[in-house]
PDB file of C-alpha atoms and ligand atoms in Angstrom:
ATOM      1  CA  UNK T  13     121.911  -6.652 173.418  1.00  0.00           C
ATOM      2  CA  UNK T  14     121.483  -3.504 175.508  1.00  0.00           C
ATOM      3  CA  UNK T  15     118.027  -2.175 176.240  1.00  0.00           C
ATOM      4  CA  UNK T  16     118.057   1.429 177.433  1.00  0.00           C
ATOM      5  CA  UNK T  17     114.930   3.159 178.664  1.00  0.00           C
ATOM      6  CA  UNK T  18     116.163   6.550 179.854  1.00  0.00           C
ATOM      7  CA  UNK T  19     117.367   9.567 177.897  1.00  0.00           C
ATOM      8  CA  UNK T  20     120.251  10.106 180.320  1.00  0.00           C
ATOM      9  CA  UNK T  21     121.637   6.581 179.892  1.00  0.00           C
ATOM     10  CA  UNK T  22     121.149   6.671 176.127  1.00  0.00           C
ATOM     11  CA  UNK T  23     123.107   9.920 175.838  1.00  0.00           C
ATOM     12  CA  UNK T  24     125.946   8.461 177.912  1.00  0.00           C
ATOM     13  CA  UNK T  25     125.946   5.293 175.766  1.00  0.00           C
ATOM     14  CA  UNK T  26     126.285   7.177 172.461  1.00  0.00           C
ATOM     15  CA  UNK T  27     128.804   9.641 173.931  1.00  0.00           C
ATOM     16  CA  UNK T  28     131.094   6.731 174.812  1.00  0.00           C
ATOM     17  CA  UNK T  29     130.854   5.422 171.236  1.00  0.00           C
ATOM     18  CA  UNK T  30     131.654   8.804 169.701  1.00  0.00           C
ATOM     19  CA  UNK T  31     134.562   9.317 172.127  1.00  0.00           C
ATOM     20  CA  UNK T  32     136.132   6.187 170.673  1.00  0.00           C
ATOM     21  CA  UNK T  33     135.797   7.789 167.224  1.00  0.00           C
ATOM     22  CA  UNK T  34     133.172   5.256 166.117  1.00  0.00           C
ATOM     23  CA  UNK T  35     129.960   5.900 164.201  1.00  0.00           C
ATOM     24  CA  UNK T  36     126.308   5.156 164.911  1.00  0.00           C
ATOM     25  CA  UNK T  37     123.357   4.253 162.708  1.00  0.00           C
ATOM     26  CA  UNK T  38     119.883   4.728 164.169  1.00  0.00           C
ATOM     27  CA  UNK T  39     116.796   3.010 162.773  1.00  0.00           C
ATOM     28  CA  UNK T  40     113.753   4.604 164.455  1.00  0.00           C
ATOM     29  CA  UNK T  41     110.710   2.307 164.687  1.00  0.00           C
ATOM     30  CA  UNK T  42     107.418   1.953 166.500  1.00  0.00           C
ATOM     31  CA  UNK T  43     108.107  -1.740 167.044  1.00  0.00           C
ATOM     32  CA  UNK T  44     106.080  -4.773 166.009  1.00  0.00           C
ATOM     33  CA  UNK T  45     108.916  -5.405 163.598  1.00  0.00           C
ATOM     34  CA  UNK T  46     108.380  -7.022 160.223  1.00  0.00           C
ATOM     35  CA  UNK T  47     110.712  -7.995 157.392  1.00  0.00           C
ATOM     36  CA  UNK T  48     110.685  -4.410 156.110  1.00  0.00           C
ATOM     37  CA  UNK T  49     112.126  -3.090 159.391  1.00  0.00           C
ATOM     38  CA  UNK T  50     114.682  -5.884 159.486  1.00  0.00           C
ATOM     39  CA  UNK T  51     115.851  -4.979 155.969  1.00  0.00           C
ATOM     40  CA  UNK T  52     116.307  -1.361 157.120  1.00  0.00           C
ATOM     41  CA  UNK T  53     118.420  -2.697 159.983  1.00  0.00           C
ATOM     42  CA  UNK T  54     120.493  -4.927 157.695  1.00  0.00           C
ATOM     43  CA  UNK T  55     121.183  -1.868 155.577  1.00  0.00           C
ATOM     44  CA  UNK T  56     121.966   0.225 158.670  1.00  0.00           C
ATOM     45  CA  UNK T  57     124.432  -2.370 159.929  1.00  0.00           C
ATOM     46  CA  UNK T  58     126.624  -1.668 156.899  1.00  0.00           C
ATOM     47  CA  UNK T  59     126.475   2.110 157.209  1.00  0.00           C
ATOM     48  CA  UNK T  60     128.119   2.624 160.614  1.00  0.00           C
ATOM     49  CA  UNK T  61     130.159   0.896 163.324  1.00  0.00           C
ATOM     50  CA  UNK T  62     127.184   0.537 165.686  1.00  0.00           C
ATOM     51  CA  UNK T  63     123.521  -0.151 165.006  1.00  0.00           C
ATOM     52  CA  UNK T  64     120.935   1.220 167.410  1.00  0.00           C
ATOM     53  CA  UNK T  65     117.178   1.066 166.973  1.00  0.00           C
ATOM     54  CA  UNK T  66     114.474   2.872 168.853  1.00  0.00           C
ATOM     55  CA  UNK T  67     111.125   1.336 169.669  1.00  0.00           C
ATOM     56  CA  UNK T  68     108.596   3.943 170.684  1.00  0.00           C
ATOM     57  CA  UNK T  69     104.921   4.114 169.760  1.00  0.00           C
ATOM     58  CA  UNK T  70     104.846   7.879 169.503  1.00  0.00           C
ATOM     59  CA  UNK T  71     101.508   9.268 170.715  1.00  0.00           C
ATOM     60  CA  UNK T  72     101.994  12.717 169.160  1.00  0.00           C
ATOM     61  CA  UNK T  73     101.809  11.338 165.622  1.00  0.00           C
ATOM     62  CA  UNK T  74      98.398   9.694 166.165  1.00  0.00           C
ATOM     63  CA  UNK T  75      95.289  11.809 165.719  1.00  0.00           C
ATOM     64  CA  UNK T  76      92.150  11.459 167.813  1.00  0.00           C
ATOM     65  CA  UNK T  77      90.252   8.350 166.794  1.00  0.00           C
ATOM     66  CA  UNK T  78      93.367   6.746 165.263  1.00  0.00           C
ATOM     67  CA  UNK T  79      94.821   3.411 166.348  1.00  0.00           C
ATOM     68  CA  UNK T  80      97.222   4.477 169.144  1.00  0.00           C
ATOM     69  CA  UNK T  81      95.545   2.402 171.862  1.00  0.00           C
ATOM     70  CA  UNK T  82      95.417  -0.760 169.733  1.00  0.00           C
ATOM     71  CA  UNK T  83      98.712  -0.310 167.869  1.00  0.00           C
ATOM     72  CA  UNK T  84     100.344  -3.775 167.914  1.00  0.00           C
ATOM     73  CA  UNK T  85     103.228  -4.290 170.359  1.00  0.00           C
ATOM     74  CA  UNK T  86     105.476  -7.250 171.148  1.00  0.00           C
ATOM     75  CA  UNK T  87     108.738  -6.174 172.733  1.00  0.00           C
ATOM     76  CA  UNK T  88     110.175  -9.641 173.401  1.00  0.00           C
ATOM     77  CA  UNK T  89     109.699 -10.652 169.785  1.00  0.00           C
ATOM     78  CA  UNK T  90     111.145  -7.323 168.561  1.00  0.00           C
ATOM     79  CA  UNK T  91     114.157  -7.809 170.788  1.00  0.00           C
ATOM     80  CA  UNK T  92     114.834 -11.298 169.441  1.00  0.00           C
ATOM     81  CA  UNK T  93     114.324 -10.354 165.770  1.00  0.00           C
ATOM     82  CA  UNK T  94     116.472  -7.227 165.978  1.00  0.00           C
ATOM     83  CA  UNK T  95     119.215  -9.092 167.867  1.00  0.00           C
ATOM     84  CA  UNK T  96     119.301 -11.637 165.033  1.00  0.00           C
ATOM     85  CA  UNK T  97     120.088  -8.917 162.458  1.00  0.00           C
ATOM     86  CA  UNK T  98     122.874  -7.345 164.499  1.00  0.00           C
ATOM     87  CA  UNK T  99     121.201  -4.610 166.533  1.00  0.00           C
ATOM     88  CA  UNK T 100     123.401  -3.882 169.555  1.00  0.00           C
ATOM     89  CA  UNK T 101     121.133  -1.582 171.487  1.00  0.00           C
ATOM     90  CA  UNK T 102     117.434  -0.764 171.664  1.00  0.00           C
ATOM     91  CA  UNK T 103     116.328   2.614 172.951  1.00  0.00           C
ATOM     92  CA  UNK T 104     112.955   1.771 174.485  1.00  0.00           C
ATOM     93  CA  UNK T 105     111.640   4.773 176.420  1.00  0.00           C
ATOM     94  CA  UNK T 106     108.132   5.129 177.808  1.00  0.00           C
ATOM     95  CA  UNK T 107     105.863   8.053 177.021  1.00  0.00           C
ATOM     96  CA  UNK T 108     106.719   9.934 180.253  1.00  0.00           C
ATOM     97  CA  UNK T 109     110.402   9.733 179.431  1.00  0.00           C
ATOM     98  CA  UNK T 110     109.909  11.288 175.981  1.00  0.00           C
ATOM     99  CA  UNK T 111     107.112  13.672 176.902  1.00  0.00           C
ATOM    100  CA  UNK T 112     107.339  14.620 180.586  1.00  0.00           C
ATOM    101  CA  UNK T 113     104.387  16.590 181.987  1.00  0.00           C
ATOM    102  CA  UNK T 114     105.911  20.029 181.249  1.00  0.00           C
ATOM    103  CA  UNK T 115     106.643  19.102 177.615  1.00  0.00           C
ATOM    104  CA  UNK T 116     105.851  22.012 175.240  1.00  0.00           C
ATOM    105  CA  UNK T 117     108.077  21.954 172.131  1.00  0.00           C
ATOM    106  CA  UNK T 118     107.135  20.729 168.640  1.00  0.00           C
ATOM    107  CA  UNK T 119     108.941  20.679 165.317  1.00  0.00           C
ATOM    108  CA  UNK T 120     106.760  21.492 162.327  1.00  0.00           C
ATOM    109  CA  UNK T 121     107.803  21.321 158.683  1.00  0.00           C
ATOM    110  CA  UNK T 122     105.449  23.666 156.857  1.00  0.00           C
ATOM    111  CA  UNK T 123     103.818  23.266 153.447  1.00  0.00           C
ATOM    112  CA  UNK T 124     104.772  19.756 152.423  1.00  0.00           C
ATOM    113  CA  UNK T 125     103.061  18.293 155.498  1.00  0.00           C
ATOM    114  CA  UNK T 126      99.685  19.684 154.477  1.00  0.00           C
ATOM    115  CA  UNK T 127      99.131  17.615 151.325  1.00  0.00           C
ATOM    116  CA  UNK T 128      98.751  13.830 150.828  1.00  0.00           C
ATOM    117  CA  UNK T 129      98.550  12.163 154.274  1.00  0.00           C
ATOM    118  CA  UNK T 130      98.635  15.582 155.943  1.00  0.00           C
ATOM    119  CA  UNK T 131      95.150  16.368 154.629  1.00  0.00           C
ATOM    120  CA  UNK T 132      93.419  13.594 156.543  1.00  0.00           C
ATOM    121  CA  UNK T 133      96.047  13.484 159.337  1.00  0.00           C
ATOM    122  CA  UNK T 134      96.703  17.190 160.018  1.00  0.00           C
ATOM    123  CA  UNK T 135      98.799  16.694 163.178  1.00  0.00           C
ATOM    124  CA  UNK T 136     100.634  13.526 162.099  1.00  0.00           C
ATOM    125  CA  UNK T 137     103.857  14.915 160.641  1.00  0.00           C
ATOM    126  CA  UNK T 138     104.318  17.415 163.459  1.00  0.00           C
ATOM    127  CA  UNK T 139     104.394  14.397 165.767  1.00  0.00           C
ATOM    128  CA  UNK T 140     106.790  12.510 163.501  1.00  0.00           C
ATOM    129  CA  UNK T 141     109.268  15.375 163.098  1.00  0.00           C
ATOM    130  CA  UNK T 142     109.103  16.175 166.804  1.00  0.00           C
ATOM    131  CA  UNK T 143     109.903  12.631 167.877  1.00  0.00           C
ATOM    132  CA  UNK T 144     112.528  12.097 165.180  1.00  0.00           C
ATOM    133  CA  UNK T 145     114.259  15.373 166.140  1.00  0.00           C
ATOM    134  CA  UNK T 146     114.249  14.188 169.766  1.00  0.00           C
ATOM    135  CA  UNK T 147     115.581  10.741 168.796  1.00  0.00           C
ATOM    136  CA  UNK T 148     118.355  12.386 166.763  1.00  0.00           C
ATOM    137  CA  UNK T 149     119.286  14.610 169.729  1.00  0.00           C
ATOM    138  CA  UNK T 150     119.252  11.700 172.157  1.00  0.00           C
ATOM    139  CA  UNK T 151     120.954   9.020 170.022  1.00  0.00           C
ATOM    140  CA  UNK T 152     123.210  11.395 168.040  1.00  0.00           C
ATOM    141  CA  UNK T 153     123.418   9.112 164.978  1.00  0.00           C
ATOM    142  CA  UNK T 154     125.780   9.737 162.063  1.00  0.00           C
ATOM    143  CA  UNK T 155     123.282   8.077 159.768  1.00  0.00           C
ATOM    144  CA  UNK T 156     119.631   7.059 160.020  1.00  0.00           C
ATOM    145  CA  UNK T 157     117.589   4.786 157.738  1.00  0.00           C
ATOM    146  CA  UNK T 158     113.926   5.321 156.789  1.00  0.00           C
ATOM    147  CA  UNK T 159     111.694   3.265 154.521  1.00  0.00           C
ATOM    148  CA  UNK T 160     110.559   4.682 151.209  1.00  0.00           C
ATOM    149  CA  UNK T 161     107.112   3.234 151.824  1.00  0.00           C
ATOM    150  CA  UNK T 162     106.394   6.253 154.022  1.00  0.00           C
ATOM    151  CA  UNK T 163     107.403   8.520 151.169  1.00  0.00           C
ATOM    152  CA  UNK T 164     106.051  11.768 152.579  1.00  0.00           C
ATOM    153  CA  UNK T 165     107.585  11.041 155.979  1.00  0.00           C
ATOM    154  CA  UNK T 166     110.983  10.520 154.329  1.00  0.00           C
ATOM    155  CA  UNK T 167     110.725  13.770 152.334  1.00  0.00           C
ATOM    156  CA  UNK T 168     109.594  15.706 155.417  1.00  0.00           C
ATOM    157  CA  UNK T 169     112.432  14.310 157.564  1.00  0.00           C
ATOM    158  CA  UNK T 170     114.980  15.177 154.871  1.00  0.00           C
ATOM    159  CA  UNK T 171     113.581  18.741 154.793  1.00  0.00           C
ATOM    160  CA  UNK T 172     113.806  19.005 158.612  1.00  0.00           C
ATOM    161  CA  UNK T 173     117.387  17.717 158.680  1.00  0.00           C
ATOM    162  CA  UNK T 174     118.439  20.220 156.059  1.00  0.00           C
ATOM    163  CA  UNK T 175     116.493  23.168 157.475  1.00  0.00           C
ATOM    164  CA  UNK T 176     117.680  22.600 161.049  1.00  0.00           C
ATOM    165  CA  UNK T 177     121.283  21.779 160.007  1.00  0.00           C
ATOM    166  CA  UNK T 178     121.201  18.421 161.761  1.00  0.00           C
ATOM    167  CA  UNK T 179     124.390  16.351 161.593  1.00  0.00           C
ATOM    168  CA  UNK T 180     122.803  13.173 160.355  1.00  0.00           C
ATOM    169  CA  UNK T 181     122.728  11.542 156.937  1.00  0.00           C
ATOM    170  CA  UNK T 182     119.264  10.274 156.044  1.00  0.00           C
ATOM    171  CA  UNK T 183     119.315   7.122 153.921  1.00  0.00           C
ATOM    172  CA  UNK T 184     116.219   5.724 152.174  1.00  0.00           C
ATOM    173  CA  UNK T 185     115.491   2.024 151.940  1.00  0.00           C
ATOM    174  CA  UNK T 186     113.254   0.851 149.039  1.00  0.00           C
ATOM    175  CA  UNK T 187     109.796  -0.383 149.979  1.00  0.00           C
ATOM    176  CA  UNK T 188     109.852  -4.014 151.060  1.00  0.00           C
ATOM    177  CA  UNK T 189     106.962  -6.045 149.642  1.00  0.00           C
ATOM    178  CA  UNK T 190     105.360  -9.417 150.216  1.00  0.00           C
ATOM    179  CA  UNK T 191     105.809 -11.737 147.219  1.00  0.00           C
ATOM    180  CA  UNK T 192     102.342 -10.777 145.943  1.00  0.00           C
ATOM    181  CA  UNK T 193     103.223  -7.053 145.995  1.00  0.00           C
ATOM    182  CA  UNK T 194     101.594  -5.826 149.223  1.00  0.00           C
ATOM    183  CA  UNK T 195     103.889  -3.273 150.888  1.00  0.00           C
ATOM    184  CA  UNK T 196     104.915  -4.491 154.334  1.00  0.00           C
ATOM    185  CA  UNK T 197     103.353  -2.584 157.208  1.00  0.00           C
ATOM    186  CA  UNK T 198     102.614  -3.296 160.852  1.00  0.00           C
ATOM    187  CA  UNK T 199      99.017  -2.328 160.037  1.00  0.00           C
ATOM    188  CA  UNK T 200      98.607  -5.245 157.572  1.00  0.00           C
ATOM    189  CA  UNK T 201      97.894  -7.267 160.694  1.00  0.00           C
ATOM    190  CA  UNK T 202      94.483  -5.591 160.953  1.00  0.00           C
ATOM    191  CA  UNK T 203      93.345  -7.025 157.578  1.00  0.00           C
ATOM    192  CA  UNK T 204      91.054 -10.078 157.344  1.00  0.00           C
ATOM    193  CA  UNK T 205      91.982 -12.755 154.777  1.00  0.00           C
ATOM    194  CA  UNK T 206      89.587 -11.254 152.251  1.00  0.00           C
ATOM    195  CA  UNK T 207      90.755  -7.687 152.889  1.00  0.00           C
ATOM    196  CA  UNK T 208      94.349  -8.834 152.528  1.00  0.00           C
ATOM    197  CA  UNK T 209      93.464  -9.929 148.960  1.00  0.00           C
ATOM    198  CA  UNK T 210      91.626  -6.667 148.251  1.00  0.00           C
ATOM    199  CA  UNK T 211      94.628  -4.705 149.501  1.00  0.00           C
ATOM    200  CA  UNK T 212      96.633  -6.005 146.539  1.00  0.00           C
ATOM    201  CA  UNK T 213      94.836  -3.426 144.396  1.00  0.00           C
ATOM    202  CA  UNK T 214      97.127  -0.741 145.830  1.00  0.00           C
ATOM    203  CA  UNK T 215     100.323  -2.164 144.354  1.00  0.00           C
ATOM    204  CA  UNK T 216      98.481  -3.280 141.197  1.00  0.00           C
ATOM    205  CA  UNK T 217      97.206   0.257 140.588  1.00  0.00           C
ATOM    206  CA  UNK T 218     100.706   1.668 141.142  1.00  0.00           C
ATOM    207  CA  UNK T 219     102.266  -0.833 138.754  1.00  0.00           C
ATOM    208  CA  UNK T 220      99.607  -0.118 136.166  1.00  0.00           C
ATOM    209  CA  UNK T 221     100.364   3.622 136.504  1.00  0.00           C
ATOM    210  CA  UNK T 222     104.059   2.947 136.065  1.00  0.00           C
ATOM    211  CA  UNK T 223     103.369   0.928 132.901  1.00  0.00           C
ATOM    212  CA  UNK T 224     101.124   3.676 131.482  1.00  0.00           C
ATOM    213  CA  UNK T 225     103.883   6.220 132.020  1.00  0.00           C
ATOM    214  CA  UNK T 226     106.636   4.038 130.639  1.00  0.00           C
ATOM    215  CA  UNK T 227     104.531   3.421 127.534  1.00  0.00           C
ATOM    216  CA  UNK T 228     104.382   7.178 126.925  1.00  0.00           C
ATOM    217  CA  UNK T 229     101.438   8.629 128.874  1.00  0.00           C
ATOM    218  CA  UNK T 230     102.530  12.018 130.248  1.00  0.00           C
ATOM    219  CA  UNK T 231      99.223  13.470 131.436  1.00  0.00           C
ATOM    220  CA  UNK T 232      99.225  13.004 135.206  1.00  0.00           C
ATOM    221  CA  UNK T 233      95.457  13.338 135.437  1.00  0.00           C
ATOM    222  CA  UNK T 234      94.868  10.435 133.030  1.00  0.00           C
ATOM    223  CA  UNK T 235      97.294   8.191 134.912  1.00  0.00           C
ATOM    224  CA  UNK T 236      95.779   9.204 138.223  1.00  0.00           C
ATOM    225  CA  UNK T 237      92.224   8.579 137.017  1.00  0.00           C
ATOM    226  CA  UNK T 238      93.140   5.119 135.721  1.00  0.00           C
ATOM    227  CA  UNK T 239      94.494   4.206 139.174  1.00  0.00           C
ATOM    228  CA  UNK T 240      91.423   5.648 140.902  1.00  0.00           C
ATOM    229  CA  UNK T 241      89.098   3.640 138.626  1.00  0.00           C
ATOM    230  CA  UNK T 242      90.983   0.434 139.326  1.00  0.00           C
ATOM    231  CA  UNK T 243      90.930   0.910 143.099  1.00  0.00           C
ATOM    232  CA  UNK T 244      87.314   2.085 143.205  1.00  0.00           C
ATOM    233  CA  UNK T 245      86.180  -1.092 141.438  1.00  0.00           C
ATOM    234  CA  UNK T 246      87.480  -3.215 144.335  1.00  0.00           C
ATOM    235  CA  UNK T 247      85.005  -3.869 147.181  1.00  0.00           C
ATOM    236  CA  UNK T 248      85.614  -2.350 150.638  1.00  0.00           C
ATOM    237  CA  UNK T 249      88.032   0.301 149.344  1.00  0.00           C
ATOM    238  CA  UNK T 250      87.656   3.978 150.189  1.00  0.00           C
ATOM    239  CA  UNK T 251      90.242   6.215 148.537  1.00  0.00           C
ATOM    240  CA  UNK T 252      91.779   8.869 150.759  1.00  0.00           C
ATOM    241  CA  UNK T 253      94.024  10.202 147.990  1.00  0.00           C
ATOM    242  CA  UNK T 254      95.798   9.204 144.798  1.00  0.00           C
ATOM    243  CA  UNK T 255      98.281  11.878 143.694  1.00  0.00           C
ATOM    244  CA  UNK T 256     101.216  12.309 141.347  1.00  0.00           C
ATOM    245  CA  UNK T 257     103.818  14.571 142.905  1.00  0.00           C
ATOM    246  CA  UNK T 258     107.354  15.859 142.539  1.00  0.00           C
ATOM    247  CA  UNK T 259     109.639  13.512 144.500  1.00  0.00           C
ATOM    248  CA  UNK T 260     111.292  16.243 146.599  1.00  0.00           C
ATOM    249  CA  UNK T 261     108.743  19.051 146.960  1.00  0.00           C
ATOM    250  CA  UNK T 262     105.670  16.762 146.918  1.00  0.00           C
ATOM    251  CA  UNK T 263     103.889  19.385 144.792  1.00  0.00           C
ATOM    252  CA  UNK T 264     101.298  17.930 142.423  1.00  0.00           C
ATOM    253  CA  UNK T 265     102.479  17.515 138.857  1.00  0.00           C
ATOM    254  CA  UNK T 266     100.370  18.001 135.688  1.00  0.00           C
ATOM    255  CA  UNK T 267     102.820  16.669 133.116  1.00  0.00           C
ATOM    256  CA  UNK T 268     105.123  13.731 133.805  1.00  0.00           C
ATOM    257  CA  UNK T 269     108.246  14.763 131.936  1.00  0.00           C
ATOM    258  CA  UNK T 270     110.830  14.084 134.615  1.00  0.00           C
ATOM    259  CA  UNK T 271     110.897  12.171 137.891  1.00  0.00           C
ATOM    260  CA  UNK T 272     107.549  11.790 139.619  1.00  0.00           C
ATOM    261  CA  UNK T 273     106.017   9.732 142.402  1.00  0.00           C
ATOM    262  CA  UNK T 274     102.522   8.356 142.578  1.00  0.00           C
ATOM    263  CA  UNK T 275     101.430   8.165 146.204  1.00  0.00           C
ATOM    264  CA  UNK T 276      98.165   6.831 147.534  1.00  0.00           C
ATOM    265  CA  UNK T 277      96.267   6.110 150.710  1.00  0.00           C
ATOM    266  CA  UNK T 278      93.285   3.783 150.697  1.00  0.00           C
ATOM    267  CA  UNK T 279      91.087   2.457 153.449  1.00  0.00           C
ATOM    268  CA  UNK T 280      90.311  -1.249 153.266  1.00  0.00           C
ATOM    269  CA  UNK T 281      87.499  -1.670 155.761  1.00  0.00           C
ATOM    270  CA  UNK T 282      88.765   0.363 158.704  1.00  0.00           C
ATOM    271  CA  UNK T 283      92.479  -0.102 157.917  1.00  0.00           C
ATOM    272  CA  UNK T 284      94.212   2.775 156.166  1.00  0.00           C
ATOM    273  CA  UNK T 285      97.098   1.658 153.965  1.00  0.00           C
ATOM    274  CA  UNK T 286      99.608   3.773 152.045  1.00  0.00           C
ATOM    275  CA  UNK T 287     101.917   2.948 149.177  1.00  0.00           C
ATOM    276  CA  UNK T 288     103.819   4.753 146.424  1.00  0.00           C
ATOM    277  CA  UNK T 289     105.919   4.160 143.337  1.00  0.00           C
ATOM    278  CA  UNK T 290     108.402   6.166 141.313  1.00  0.00           C
ATOM    279  CA  UNK T 291     107.173   6.910 137.801  1.00  0.00           C
ATOM    280  CA  UNK T 292     109.746   7.190 135.074  1.00  0.00           C
ATOM    281  CA  UNK T 293     109.359   7.893 131.367  1.00  0.00           C
TER     282      UNK T 293
HETATM  283  O1  LIG Q   8     107.863   5.237 160.492  1.00  0.00           O
HETATM  284  C1  LIG Q   8     107.686   5.067 161.720  1.00  0.00           C
HETATM  285  O2  LIG Q   8     107.620   3.952 162.216  1.00  0.00           O
HETATM  286  C2  LIG Q   8     107.509   6.269 162.619  1.00  0.00           C
HETATM  287  O3  LIG Q   8     106.798   7.285 161.984  1.00  0.00           O
HETATM  288  C3  LIG Q   8     108.840   6.817 163.182  1.00  0.00           C
HETATM  289  C4  LIG Q   8     109.746   7.337 162.070  1.00  0.00           C
HETATM  290  C5  LIG Q   8     109.538   5.723 163.951  1.00  0.00           C
HETATM  291  C6  LIG Q   8     108.570   7.980 164.139  1.00  0.00           C
HETATM  292  O4  LIG Q   8     107.776   7.589 165.203  1.00  0.00           O
END
């Protein structure tokens, strides 16, 4: 397992791979790996000759007052877990390496970053697209895997890749869940035992919405309100948003007559969790 911390070395590493005519899959992460990340890596392993991951807790995607300073980290564990699923190289830069003092350039996808999570986290996606664009330039992957759990992030990255003509194929991995339905997230670690139980209302509300739609309900507002009522009746929950949107544009939908996604963000105590589900007639 190679661990590379500088941009210069990483570029040389991937150049050597491409010169041999071999392909690279990159799985970008912020570390503190869980089963969901490892599934992304298992998928990535089958998509290219070489599997590289990045571990970088990206400060530009955290707003003021968010959990940057306490974001969980455990590099030795991450290294062991990722090695076990076939990762050959970890790009593990520090903040100075990615954002040197003179740093001044940001990538911003307009419009679709302003709704959903963008409303309460107005600078978040600008940080995500900036760091992902940098990681793509540094690691030059042929393919890159992102989890569908961060649905808006996935849609925004796809938009960036298309708009900026980037030479990378973005592949989505379905949300990985605990057996009781909770979507896996590094932030689940913040939940107390009781909150962990309350957090199950997110996936329950999404499943209930899916059932309503598959039994014929087409009015988005009715489906949305049913989910809101279910979540609001659970203690310690504060809804950030519950929306039904078009899967590609993320525009809100009134009538569910084609593909749609229900996305939500809910605070359980001080932990903000997100989840989503595809709704089909
Ligand atoms: O999904 C994440 O973990 C992060 O947003 C990403 C894509 C690694 C960018 O920092």
